[in-house]
Coordinates of C-alpha atoms in Angstrom, one line a residue:
M1 CA -56.8 -0.3 -27.7
R2 CA -54.2 0.8 -30.1
A3 CA -54.8 0.5 -33.7
P4 CA -53.0 -2.0 -36.0
G5 CA -49.8 -0.4 -37.4
I6 CA -48.5 0.8 -34.2
I7 CA -45.0 1.6 -35.2
A8 CA -44.7 5.1 -35.8
A9 CA -42.8 6.9 -38.5
G10 CA -40.4 8.3 -35.8
I11 CA -39.3 4.7 -35.3
I12 CA -38.5 4.3 -38.8
A13 CA -36.6 7.4 -38.8
A14 CA -34.7 6.1 -35.9
L15 CA -33.2 3.4 -38.1
A16 CA -30.7 6.0 -39.3
I17 CA -28.1 5.3 -36.6
G18 CA -24.9 7.4 -36.4
A19 CA -21.6 5.9 -35.7
A20 CA -21.2 8.3 -32.7
G21 CA -18.0 7.9 -30.7
C22 CA -19.6 8.2 -27.3
A23 CA -22.9 7.4 -25.8
E24 CA -24.4 6.8 -22.3
S25 CA -27.6 5.6 -20.9
D26 CA -29.7 6.1 -17.7
R27 CA -31.6 2.7 -18.0
G28 CA -33.2 1.2 -15.0
E29 CA -34.1 4.2 -12.7
D30 CA -37.8 3.9 -12.7
D31 CA -38.6 0.0 -12.2
E32 CA -40.9 -0.2 -9.3
A33 CA -43.9 -1.4 -11.1
A34 CA -45.8 -4.3 -9.6
T35 CA -45.1 -7.6 -11.0
S36 CA -47.1 -10.8 -11.3
G37 CA -48.5 -13.5 -13.5
T38 CA -47.1 -15.5 -16.5
F39 CA -46.6 -14.2 -20.1
I40 CA -46.8 -16.9 -22.8
F41 CA -45.4 -16.2 -26.2
A42 CA -45.7 -18.6 -29.0
G43 CA -42.3 -19.0 -30.7
A44 CA -42.1 -20.1 -34.3
G45 CA -39.3 -22.6 -34.2
D46 CA -36.9 -24.4 -31.9
P47 CA -33.8 -22.6 -30.7
K48 CA -30.5 -24.3 -31.6
N49 CA -29.2 -23.8 -28.0
F50 CA -28.8 -20.9 -25.5
D51 CA -25.0 -19.9 -25.9
P52 CA -25.1 -16.6 -27.8
I53 CA -22.0 -16.9 -29.7
F54 CA -23.1 -20.2 -31.4
N55 CA -26.3 -18.7 -32.8
D56 CA -27.3 -16.5 -35.6
D57 CA -31.2 -17.0 -35.9
G58 CA -34.1 -15.3 -34.3
E59 CA -35.7 -18.2 -32.7
S60 CA -32.5 -19.0 -30.7
F61 CA -32.1 -15.3 -29.9
R62 CA -35.6 -14.6 -28.7
P63 CA -34.8 -16.5 -25.4
I64 CA -31.2 -15.5 -25.3
R65 CA -32.0 -11.9 -25.5
Q66 CA -33.9 -12.3 -22.2
I67 CA -31.2 -14.2 -20.4
Y68 CA -28.1 -11.9 -21.3
D69 CA -27.3 -8.5 -22.0
T70 CA -24.8 -6.7 -24.5
L71 CA -22.5 -4.1 -23.8
V72 CA -24.3 -1.7 -26.1
T73 CA -28.0 -2.1 -26.8
H74 CA -31.0 -0.3 -28.5
K75 CA -33.6 2.1 -27.1
P76 CA -36.8 0.3 -27.0
G77 CA -38.8 0.4 -30.2
T78 CA -35.9 2.0 -32.2
A79 CA -32.7 1.1 -33.7
D80 CA -30.8 4.0 -31.9
L81 CA -27.9 2.9 -29.8
E82 CA -27.7 3.3 -25.9
G83 CA -25.7 1.9 -23.1
G84 CA -26.3 -1.8 -22.0
L85 CA -23.8 -3.3 -19.6
A86 CA -21.6 -0.3 -20.6
E87 CA -23.0 2.9 -19.3
S88 CA -20.9 4.7 -21.9
W89 CA -18.3 4.1 -24.5
T90 CA -15.7 6.0 -26.5
N91 CA -13.5 5.3 -29.4
D92 CA -10.2 6.8 -30.4
P93 CA -9.8 8.9 -33.9
T94 CA -8.7 5.7 -35.7
G95 CA -11.9 3.8 -34.7
K96 CA -9.5 0.9 -33.4
I97 CA -9.6 1.5 -29.7
W98 CA -13.0 1.1 -27.8
T99 CA -13.1 2.0 -24.2
F100 CA -16.3 0.8 -22.2
T101 CA -17.3 2.1 -18.8
L102 CA -19.3 -0.6 -17.1
R103 CA -22.3 -0.3 -14.8
Q104 CA -21.4 -0.7 -11.1
G105 CA -22.9 -3.6 -9.1
V106 CA -24.1 -5.7 -12.0
K107 CA -24.0 -9.5 -11.3
F108 CA -24.4 -12.6 -13.4
H109 CA -27.2 -15.0 -12.6
D110 CA -24.7 -17.2 -10.7
G111 CA -23.9 -14.3 -8.3
T112 CA -20.4 -13.5 -9.7
A113 CA -19.6 -9.9 -10.7
L114 CA -19.8 -8.3 -14.1
D115 CA -16.5 -6.4 -14.5
A116 CA -13.9 -5.6 -17.1
A117 CA -12.1 -8.9 -16.6
A118 CA -15.3 -10.8 -17.3
V119 CA -16.0 -8.6 -20.4
C120 CA -12.4 -9.4 -21.7
A121 CA -12.8 -13.0 -20.9
N122 CA -15.8 -13.2 -23.3
F123 CA -13.8 -11.4 -26.0
D124 CA -10.8 -13.5 -25.6
R125 CA -12.8 -16.9 -25.6
W126 CA -14.3 -16.0 -28.8
Y127 CA -10.9 -15.2 -30.5
N128 CA -9.2 -18.2 -29.0
M129 CA -11.9 -20.7 -29.8
K130 CA -10.5 -24.0 -30.9
G131 CA -11.9 -26.8 -33.0
E132 CA -13.5 -26.6 -36.6
A133 CA -16.9 -27.6 -35.3
A134 CA -17.1 -24.8 -32.8
Q135 CA -15.7 -22.2 -35.1
S136 CA -18.1 -23.1 -37.9
Q137 CA -21.0 -22.2 -35.7
M138 CA -19.7 -18.8 -34.9
I139 CA -21.2 -17.2 -37.8
Y140 CA -21.6 -13.6 -36.5
Y141 CA -18.2 -13.7 -35.0
T142 CA -16.5 -14.6 -38.3
D143 CA -18.6 -12.1 -40.2
I144 CA -17.6 -9.3 -37.8
F145 CA -14.2 -10.2 -36.5
G146 CA -12.9 -12.0 -39.6
G147 CA -11.1 -15.0 -38.0
F148 CA -9.7 -16.5 -34.9
A149 CA -6.3 -16.6 -33.2
G150 CA -3.5 -17.0 -35.7
S151 CA -5.8 -16.0 -38.7
P152 CA -4.3 -13.1 -40.9
D153 CA -7.9 -12.0 -41.4
A154 CA -8.6 -11.6 -37.5
L155 CA -9.8 -8.1 -36.6
Y156 CA -9.5 -8.5 -32.9
D157 CA -6.3 -7.7 -31.2
N158 CA -6.8 -7.6 -27.4
C159 CA -9.0 -6.5 -24.6
K160 CA -7.6 -5.2 -21.3
A161 CA -9.2 -4.5 -17.9
Q162 CA -7.9 -1.0 -17.3
D163 CA -9.7 -1.2 -13.9
A164 CA -12.6 -3.2 -12.7
S165 CA -15.2 -1.0 -14.4
T166 CA -13.1 -0.1 -17.6
A167 CA -12.6 -2.4 -20.5
V168 CA -10.5 -1.3 -23.4
L169 CA -10.9 -3.3 -26.6
T170 CA -8.2 -2.9 -29.3
L171 CA -8.9 -3.9 -32.9
K172 CA -6.3 -4.3 -35.7
K173 CA -8.1 -2.0 -38.2
Y174 CA -11.0 0.2 -38.5
K175 CA -14.4 -1.6 -39.3
G176 CA -17.7 0.3 -40.1
A177 CA -19.7 -2.2 -38.1
F178 CA -18.8 -0.6 -34.8
P179 CA -20.2 0.5 -32.6
G180 CA -23.5 -1.1 -33.9
A181 CA -21.9 -4.6 -33.8
F182 CA -21.5 -4.4 -30.1
A183 CA -25.3 -4.6 -29.8
L184 CA -25.3 -8.0 -31.5
T185 CA -27.1 -10.6 -29.4
A186 CA -24.4 -13.2 -30.6
F187 CA -22.0 -10.9 -28.6
S188 CA -23.8 -11.0 -25.3
I189 CA -21.7 -11.2 -22.2
A190 CA -21.8 -14.5 -20.3
S191 CA -20.4 -15.6 -16.9
P192 CA -16.9 -16.7 -17.2
A193 CA -17.4 -18.9 -14.1
A194 CA -20.4 -20.6 -15.5
M195 CA -18.8 -21.2 -18.9
K196 CA -15.8 -22.7 -17.3
Q197 CA -17.9 -25.0 -14.9
Y198 CA -20.1 -26.3 -17.8
D199 CA -17.6 -26.7 -20.5
A200 CA -18.9 -23.9 -22.8
D201 CA -16.4 -24.5 -25.6
T202 CA -17.3 -28.1 -26.2
V203 CA -18.9 -28.4 -29.6
T204 CA -18.9 -31.8 -31.3
Q205 CA -19.9 -32.8 -34.9
N206 CA -21.3 -36.2 -35.8
G207 CA -22.0 -36.3 -39.5
D208 CA -24.4 -33.3 -40.3
S209 CA -25.3 -32.7 -36.7
F210 CA -23.8 -30.6 -33.9
S211 CA -23.9 -31.1 -30.2
Y212 CA -23.2 -28.4 -27.7
S213 CA -22.2 -28.0 -24.0
T214 CA -24.0 -28.4 -20.8
F215 CA -23.6 -24.6 -20.6
A216 CA -25.4 -24.0 -23.9
N217 CA -28.2 -26.4 -23.2
E218 CA -28.9 -26.5 -19.6
H219 CA -27.0 -23.7 -17.7
P220 CA -27.0 -20.6 -19.8
T221 CA -25.8 -17.7 -17.4
G222 CA -26.0 -14.0 -18.2
T223 CA -27.1 -10.8 -16.4
G224 CA -30.5 -10.5 -18.2
A225 CA -33.9 -9.6 -16.9
F226 CA -34.9 -13.3 -16.8
T227 CA -33.0 -16.4 -15.7
Y228 CA -33.3 -19.8 -17.4
G229 CA -35.8 -22.1 -16.0
G230 CA -35.5 -25.0 -18.6
W231 CA -36.9 -26.2 -21.8
D232 CA -39.4 -29.0 -21.7
K233 CA -39.0 -30.4 -25.2
A234 CA -42.0 -32.8 -24.8
T235 CA -44.3 -29.6 -24.3
G236 CA -42.2 -27.2 -26.4
E237 CA -42.1 -24.9 -23.5
I238 CA -39.1 -22.7 -22.5
T239 CA -39.4 -21.3 -19.1
L240 CA -37.8 -17.9 -18.0
N241 CA -38.0 -16.6 -14.5
K242 CA -37.9 -13.0 -13.3
N243 CA -34.5 -12.0 -12.2
P244 CA -35.1 -10.0 -9.1
D245 CA -31.6 -8.6 -8.9
Y246 CA -31.7 -7.3 -12.5
W247 CA -29.8 -4.1 -12.9
G248 CA -32.3 -2.4 -15.2
D249 CA -35.9 -2.4 -15.4
K250 CA -37.1 -5.4 -13.6
A251 CA -39.5 -7.8 -15.3
K252 CA -43.1 -6.9 -14.7
V253 CA -44.3 -10.6 -14.8
D254 CA -42.9 -13.4 -12.4
K255 CA -42.5 -15.9 -15.4
M256 CA -42.3 -16.0 -19.1
I257 CA -43.0 -19.1 -21.2
I258 CA -42.0 -19.3 -24.9
K259 CA -44.1 -22.0 -26.3
I260 CA -42.8 -23.4 -29.4
I261 CA -45.6 -23.8 -32.2
K262 CA -44.1 -24.3 -35.5
D263 CA -47.4 -24.2 -37.6
E264 CA -48.5 -20.7 -38.1
N265 CA -52.3 -21.7 -38.3
T266 CA -52.0 -23.6 -34.8
R267 CA -50.3 -20.5 -33.3
K268 CA -53.4 -18.5 -34.5
Q269 CA -55.7 -21.0 -33.0
E270 CA -53.9 -21.0 -29.6
L271 CA -54.0 -17.1 -29.4
R272 CA -57.8 -17.2 -30.0
A273 CA -58.2 -20.1 -27.4
G274 CA -56.3 -18.0 -24.9
T275 CA -53.6 -20.6 -24.3
V276 CA -51.0 -18.1 -25.5
Q277 CA -50.9 -14.2 -25.2
A278 CA -48.9 -13.3 -28.1
I279 CA -47.8 -14.9 -31.4
D280 CA -45.1 -13.8 -33.9
F281 CA -45.3 -13.5 -37.8
P282 CA -49.0 -14.0 -38.4
A283 CA -50.0 -15.0 -42.0
P284 CA -50.4 -11.8 -44.0
A285 CA -54.1 -12.6 -44.9
D286 CA -54.9 -13.0 -41.0
R287 CA -53.6 -9.6 -39.8
K288 CA -57.0 -7.7 -40.6
A289 CA -59.1 -10.3 -39.3
L290 CA -57.4 -10.5 -36.0
A291 CA -57.3 -6.9 -35.6
D292 CA -61.2 -6.8 -36.3
E293 CA -61.5 -9.4 -33.6
G294 CA -60.1 -7.1 -30.9
Y295 CA -56.4 -8.3 -30.9
E296 CA -53.4 -5.9 -31.0
V297 CA -51.6 -6.1 -34.3
L298 CA -48.2 -4.5 -33.7
E299 CA -46.3 -4.0 -37.1
R300 CA -42.7 -3.4 -37.5
P301 CA -40.9 -1.6 -40.4
A302 CA -39.6 -3.8 -43.2
F303 CA -35.8 -3.6 -42.1
N304 CA -35.2 -7.1 -43.8
I305 CA -34.7 -8.8 -47.1
L306 CA -35.7 -12.2 -48.5
Y307 CA -33.5 -13.7 -51.2
L308 CA -33.1 -16.6 -53.4
G309 CA -29.6 -18.0 -52.9
I310 CA -27.5 -19.6 -55.7
N311 CA -24.8 -22.0 -54.8
Q312 CA -22.3 -22.2 -57.5
K313 CA -20.5 -25.1 -56.1
N314 CA -22.3 -28.1 -57.2
N315 CA -23.7 -27.4 -60.5
P316 CA -21.1 -25.8 -62.9
K317 CA -23.8 -24.1 -65.0
L318 CA -24.5 -21.9 -61.9
K319 CA -21.0 -20.3 -62.3
D320 CA -22.1 -18.7 -65.5
L321 CA -23.5 -15.3 -64.9
R322 CA -26.1 -15.6 -67.7
V323 CA -27.6 -18.6 -65.9
R324 CA -27.9 -16.6 -62.6
Q325 CA -29.5 -13.6 -64.6
A326 CA -31.9 -16.1 -66.3
I327 CA -33.0 -17.2 -62.7
A328 CA -33.5 -13.6 -61.9
Y329 CA -35.6 -12.8 -64.9
A330 CA -37.8 -16.1 -64.4
L331 CA -39.1 -14.8 -61.0
N332 CA -42.4 -13.0 -61.0
R333 CA -41.5 -11.1 -57.8
E334 CA -44.1 -8.6 -58.2
Q335 CA -46.9 -11.1 -58.3
L336 CA -45.3 -12.9 -55.4
V337 CA -45.4 -9.6 -53.3
Q338 CA -49.1 -9.2 -54.1
T339 CA -50.2 -12.8 -53.4
K340 CA -48.0 -13.9 -50.6
G341 CA -46.3 -10.8 -49.0
P342 CA -47.6 -9.0 -45.9
G343 CA -49.1 -5.7 -46.5
G344 CA -46.6 -3.0 -47.2
S345 CA -44.1 -5.6 -48.7
V346 CA -42.1 -4.3 -51.8
V347 CA -40.1 -6.0 -54.4
A348 CA -36.3 -5.9 -53.6
D349 CA -33.9 -4.9 -56.3
Q350 CA -30.8 -5.0 -53.9
F351 CA -29.8 -6.7 -50.7
L352 CA -30.6 -3.8 -48.3
P353 CA -33.6 -1.5 -47.6
S354 CA -33.6 1.9 -49.2
S355 CA -33.1 3.6 -45.7
V356 CA -29.6 2.0 -45.4
L357 CA -26.5 4.1 -46.5
G358 CA -25.3 2.9 -49.8
Y359 CA -28.6 2.0 -51.4
A360 CA -28.3 2.7 -55.2
P361 CA -31.4 3.6 -57.0
D362 CA -30.0 2.9 -60.4
V363 CA -29.0 -0.8 -60.0
Q364 CA -29.8 -3.1 -62.9
K365 CA -33.3 -4.4 -62.5
Y366 CA -34.6 -7.8 -63.5
E367 CA -38.2 -7.3 -64.7
Y368 CA -40.1 -10.5 -65.0
S369 CA -39.6 -12.0 -68.5
V370 CA -39.8 -15.7 -69.1
D371 CA -38.5 -15.1 -72.9
K372 CA -35.5 -13.4 -71.5
A373 CA -34.8 -16.2 -69.1
K374 CA -35.1 -18.8 -71.8
Q375 CA -32.9 -16.7 -74.2
L376 CA -30.1 -16.5 -71.5
L377 CA -30.3 -20.2 -70.7
S378 CA -29.9 -21.0 -74.4
E379 CA -27.0 -18.8 -74.8
A380 CA -25.2 -20.3 -71.8
G381 CA -26.1 -23.9 -73.1
A382 CA -28.0 -24.5 -70.0
T383 CA -31.4 -25.6 -71.5
G384 CA -33.0 -28.4 -69.5
L385 CA -31.2 -27.2 -66.3
T386 CA -32.2 -29.2 -63.1
L387 CA -31.6 -27.7 -59.7
N388 CA -32.1 -28.8 -56.1
F389 CA -34.1 -26.2 -54.3
Y390 CA -33.9 -26.2 -50.4
Y391 CA -36.4 -24.6 -48.3
P392 CA -37.1 -24.6 -44.5
T393 CA -40.0 -26.2 -42.7
E394 CA -41.3 -26.0 -39.1
V395 CA -40.7 -22.3 -38.9
S396 CA -41.7 -18.8 -39.8
R397 CA -39.4 -16.0 -40.1
P398 CA -39.9 -12.1 -40.3
Y399 CA -39.0 -12.0 -43.9
M400 CA -40.6 -15.4 -44.8
P401 CA -43.9 -16.0 -43.2
N402 CA -44.7 -19.2 -45.1
P403 CA -41.5 -20.9 -46.7
Q404 CA -43.6 -23.6 -48.3
E405 CA -45.8 -21.2 -50.2
I406 CA -43.0 -19.0 -51.2
F407 CA -41.0 -22.1 -52.4
T408 CA -44.0 -23.3 -54.4
V409 CA -44.5 -20.0 -56.3
L410 CA -40.7 -19.6 -57.1
A411 CA -40.5 -23.1 -58.3
N412 CA -43.2 -22.7 -60.6
D413 CA -41.8 -19.6 -62.0
L414 CA -38.5 -21.4 -62.7
Q415 CA -40.3 -24.4 -64.3
A416 CA -42.2 -22.0 -66.5
A417 CA -38.8 -20.9 -67.9
G418 CA -37.7 -24.4 -68.4
I419 CA -35.7 -25.1 -65.3
K420 CA -36.6 -28.4 -63.6
V421 CA -36.8 -28.0 -59.7
N422 CA -36.4 -30.7 -57.2
G423 CA -37.8 -29.4 -53.9
V424 CA -36.0 -30.4 -50.7
P425 CA -37.9 -29.5 -47.5
R426 CA -35.7 -29.5 -44.4
P427 CA -36.4 -28.7 -40.7
W428 CA -35.0 -25.1 -39.9
N429 CA -32.5 -25.9 -37.1
G430 CA -30.5 -29.2 -37.4
G431 CA -31.5 -29.5 -40.9
F432 CA -31.9 -26.8 -43.3
K433 CA -29.5 -24.1 -41.9
D434 CA -26.7 -26.6 -41.7
D435 CA -27.3 -28.2 -45.0
V436 CA -27.2 -24.6 -46.7
Q437 CA -24.7 -22.7 -44.6
Q438 CA -22.3 -25.3 -43.3
F439 CA -22.5 -28.2 -46.1
G440 CA -23.7 -26.3 -49.4
K441 CA -25.8 -29.2 -50.4
Q442 CA -28.3 -27.0 -52.4
D443 CA -28.3 -25.5 -55.8
L444 CA -30.9 -22.8 -54.7
H445 CA -32.4 -21.9 -51.4
I446 CA -34.6 -19.2 -49.8
L447 CA -33.3 -17.3 -46.8
G448 CA -33.2 -13.7 -45.4
W449 CA -32.0 -11.4 -43.0
T450 CA -33.5 -8.8 -40.5
G451 CA -30.9 -6.1 -39.9
D452 CA -29.1 -5.7 -36.7
Y453 CA -28.1 -2.0 -37.1
N454 CA -28.2 0.5 -39.9
D455 CA -25.0 -0.1 -41.8
P456 CA -24.5 -1.5 -45.3
G457 CA -21.8 -3.9 -44.0
N458 CA -24.6 -5.7 -41.8
F459 CA -26.4 -6.6 -45.0
V460 CA -24.2 -6.7 -48.0
G461 CA -21.1 -7.4 -45.9
T462 CA -22.7 -10.2 -43.9
F463 CA -23.9 -12.0 -47.0
F464 CA -21.2 -11.3 -49.5
G465 CA -18.1 -9.9 -47.7
R466 CA -16.2 -13.1 -47.6
P467 CA -16.5 -16.7 -49.3
K468 CA -19.6 -18.5 -48.1
V469 CA -20.4 -22.2 -48.5
E470 CA -24.1 -20.9 -48.8
F471 CA -23.3 -19.3 -52.2
G472 CA -20.1 -21.4 -53.4
D473 CA -18.7 -18.0 -54.4
D474 CA -15.0 -18.5 -53.8
A475 CA -14.2 -17.2 -57.2
L476 CA -15.7 -13.8 -56.8
T477 CA -12.5 -12.3 -55.2
E478 CA -13.3 -9.0 -56.9
M479 CA -16.6 -8.9 -54.8
F480 CA -14.8 -9.6 -51.5
T481 CA -12.2 -7.0 -52.1
A482 CA -14.7 -4.3 -53.0
I483 CA -16.9 -4.9 -50.0
T484 CA -14.0 -5.1 -47.6
K485 CA -12.6 -1.7 -48.9
A486 CA -16.1 -0.1 -48.6
D487 CA -16.5 -1.3 -45.2
A488 CA -13.1 0.1 -44.2
T489 CA -13.9 3.5 -45.5
V490 CA -14.0 6.0 -42.6
D491 CA -15.4 9.1 -44.4
Q492 CA -19.2 8.6 -44.5
A493 CA -19.6 10.3 -48.0
A494 CA -16.9 8.2 -49.5
K495 CA -18.4 5.1 -47.8
K496 CA -21.9 5.8 -49.3
T497 CA -20.3 6.1 -52.8
A498 CA -18.3 2.9 -52.4
F499 CA -21.3 0.9 -51.3
E500 CA -23.5 2.4 -54.0
Q501 CA -21.0 0.9 -56.6
V502 CA -20.9 -2.4 -54.6
N503 CA -24.7 -2.7 -55.0
R504 CA -24.6 -1.8 -58.8
D505 CA -21.9 -4.5 -59.2
L506 CA -23.8 -7.0 -57.1
A507 CA -26.6 -6.7 -59.5
A508 CA -24.9 -6.5 -62.8
K509 CA -21.5 -8.3 -62.5
W510 CA -21.8 -10.7 -59.6
L511 CA -25.4 -11.7 -58.9
P512 CA -24.6 -14.3 -56.1
A513 CA -28.2 -14.4 -55.2
V514 CA -31.6 -12.7 -56.1
P515 CA -33.3 -10.3 -53.9
I516 CA -36.9 -10.9 -53.5
W517 CA -38.8 -8.6 -51.1
H518 CA -38.8 -6.4 -48.1
A519 CA -41.6 -7.4 -45.8
P520 CA -43.0 -5.8 -42.5
P521 CA -43.4 -8.4 -39.8
A522 CA -45.9 -8.2 -37.1
I523 CA -46.6 -9.4 -33.5
V524 CA -50.2 -10.1 -32.4
T525 CA -51.2 -10.0 -28.7
T526 CA -54.4 -10.4 -26.7
K527 CA -55.9 -7.3 -25.2
N528 CA -54.7 -8.0 -21.7
V529 CA -51.1 -7.6 -22.6
E530 CA -49.5 -4.2 -22.1
G531 CA -46.1 -2.7 -22.5
L532 CA -44.8 -5.0 -25.4
V533 CA -42.6 -2.7 -27.5
P534 CA -42.1 -4.0 -31.0
S535 CA -38.7 -3.7 -32.3
P536 CA -37.7 -2.8 -36.0
L537 CA -35.0 -5.3 -35.5
T538 CA -37.3 -8.0 -34.2
A539 CA -35.2 -7.8 -31.1
E540 CA -38.1 -7.4 -28.4
E541 CA -37.1 -7.6 -24.7
F542 CA -40.0 -8.7 -22.7
N543 CA -39.3 -7.2 -19.2
T544 CA -41.7 -4.3 -20.1
V545 CA -44.6 -6.7 -20.5
S546 CA -47.6 -6.8 -18.0
I547 CA -50.7 -8.8 -17.9
T548 CA -53.9 -7.0 -16.9
K549 CA -56.8 -8.8 -15.3

């Protein structure tokens, strides 16, 4: 049995990804292991749907990652880039033209060929997406590619099939997100034939709810190690079947079931009962007990951030920097880490881990001080402030193992400083995320992020690189300009300097949110599970898993 804390220091070091201009991979040469059995993994929340481009949360990406592949991926257990559907890739000196050499003989689950035309069809689909409802759900696309056809902010120019195995992508300008962003699960490559057959672009909005296509809900079609076998919503089970024609390392089990169990304690009980073989995001207090009972506790590095978001739109008092600073001073984050954080959690003073380029050790700190919070509220004329604080239910996240408990602690801190808090619990998908990110109903909310690749733009740029409904921060144009300029800086030393200043200004001048902690998430498995490789990005692929007798 391996000891708890299996993630080695070398994996953490591997988070330092370079923006190499060329890479290749030999994945898939040794895949003749025997296969059998069913692997049952307890998911922590409902997926939204199974169309990658319309998702941005881990519970949706967990099954999506098994069904689809990306052009570029990560070496298992690390954040190092390697070839996915592309055997190799190169970029020109400007960083605007990317050439992908595709693997030969890869097929989608519907039997159609993965070729350069199919790759370009995906990029063209995203760029030409019509309808406000559909575009509003493409959060990753907007964050990375800026906008859609006709938008002056659009980064995408075109994609051409130079030949069947060579796709050439042209951007309008350099962006530091690449090549790492090509590995984003949202940019997985889907079958053009299936998308056409099942009306993939159909997204409708009815009030606060969104409905998706037959492709997204019933016929997701990629090239991945597993094929989609259905979602039984009555039992909460998503079935994935081994793809016998997979181009890479074929799945070692015949079937995988993601059993959605929203309550953390119930997940633990089912693990002990043997009805599931793995759970994600165990309660911090349970890790040692489970390890002592003989379960495998696989810890990941804390490549994430939990933050308290502040929406400046609804309550005009929140536009005053002094009020936002008062909120920061009111939070006893050190105590929160000690009482509710997983072992190894640390208080965050900025919105990216210290291992990421651009981390600035000299940012303004907000040490816990109720007196300072009350003073700033008085100076701003905000005494007696009342705020609606939204938090999610029916979910656990890598950076947020128990939202209810975290909300309670933070709300008590704010109330001690004289801020009245109205707690608003909302279910994760179809409730909280839409209310916060699409409609901006909240004044405060807790949310977070697990990094997709080691670049400051993936953290700071994702949150604050453009106006977001989540923060109601349209007036902070100086912030958007500074982040855009830093992200477009090609020289790495200059980029580091630029993002360090951005992080100083985020803390001292803008403060659109308050960073809370960085927390290492874990997976727990039964003793008969072998080959599960924990990812520092919480981006596990389960084709390597086998079940012993």
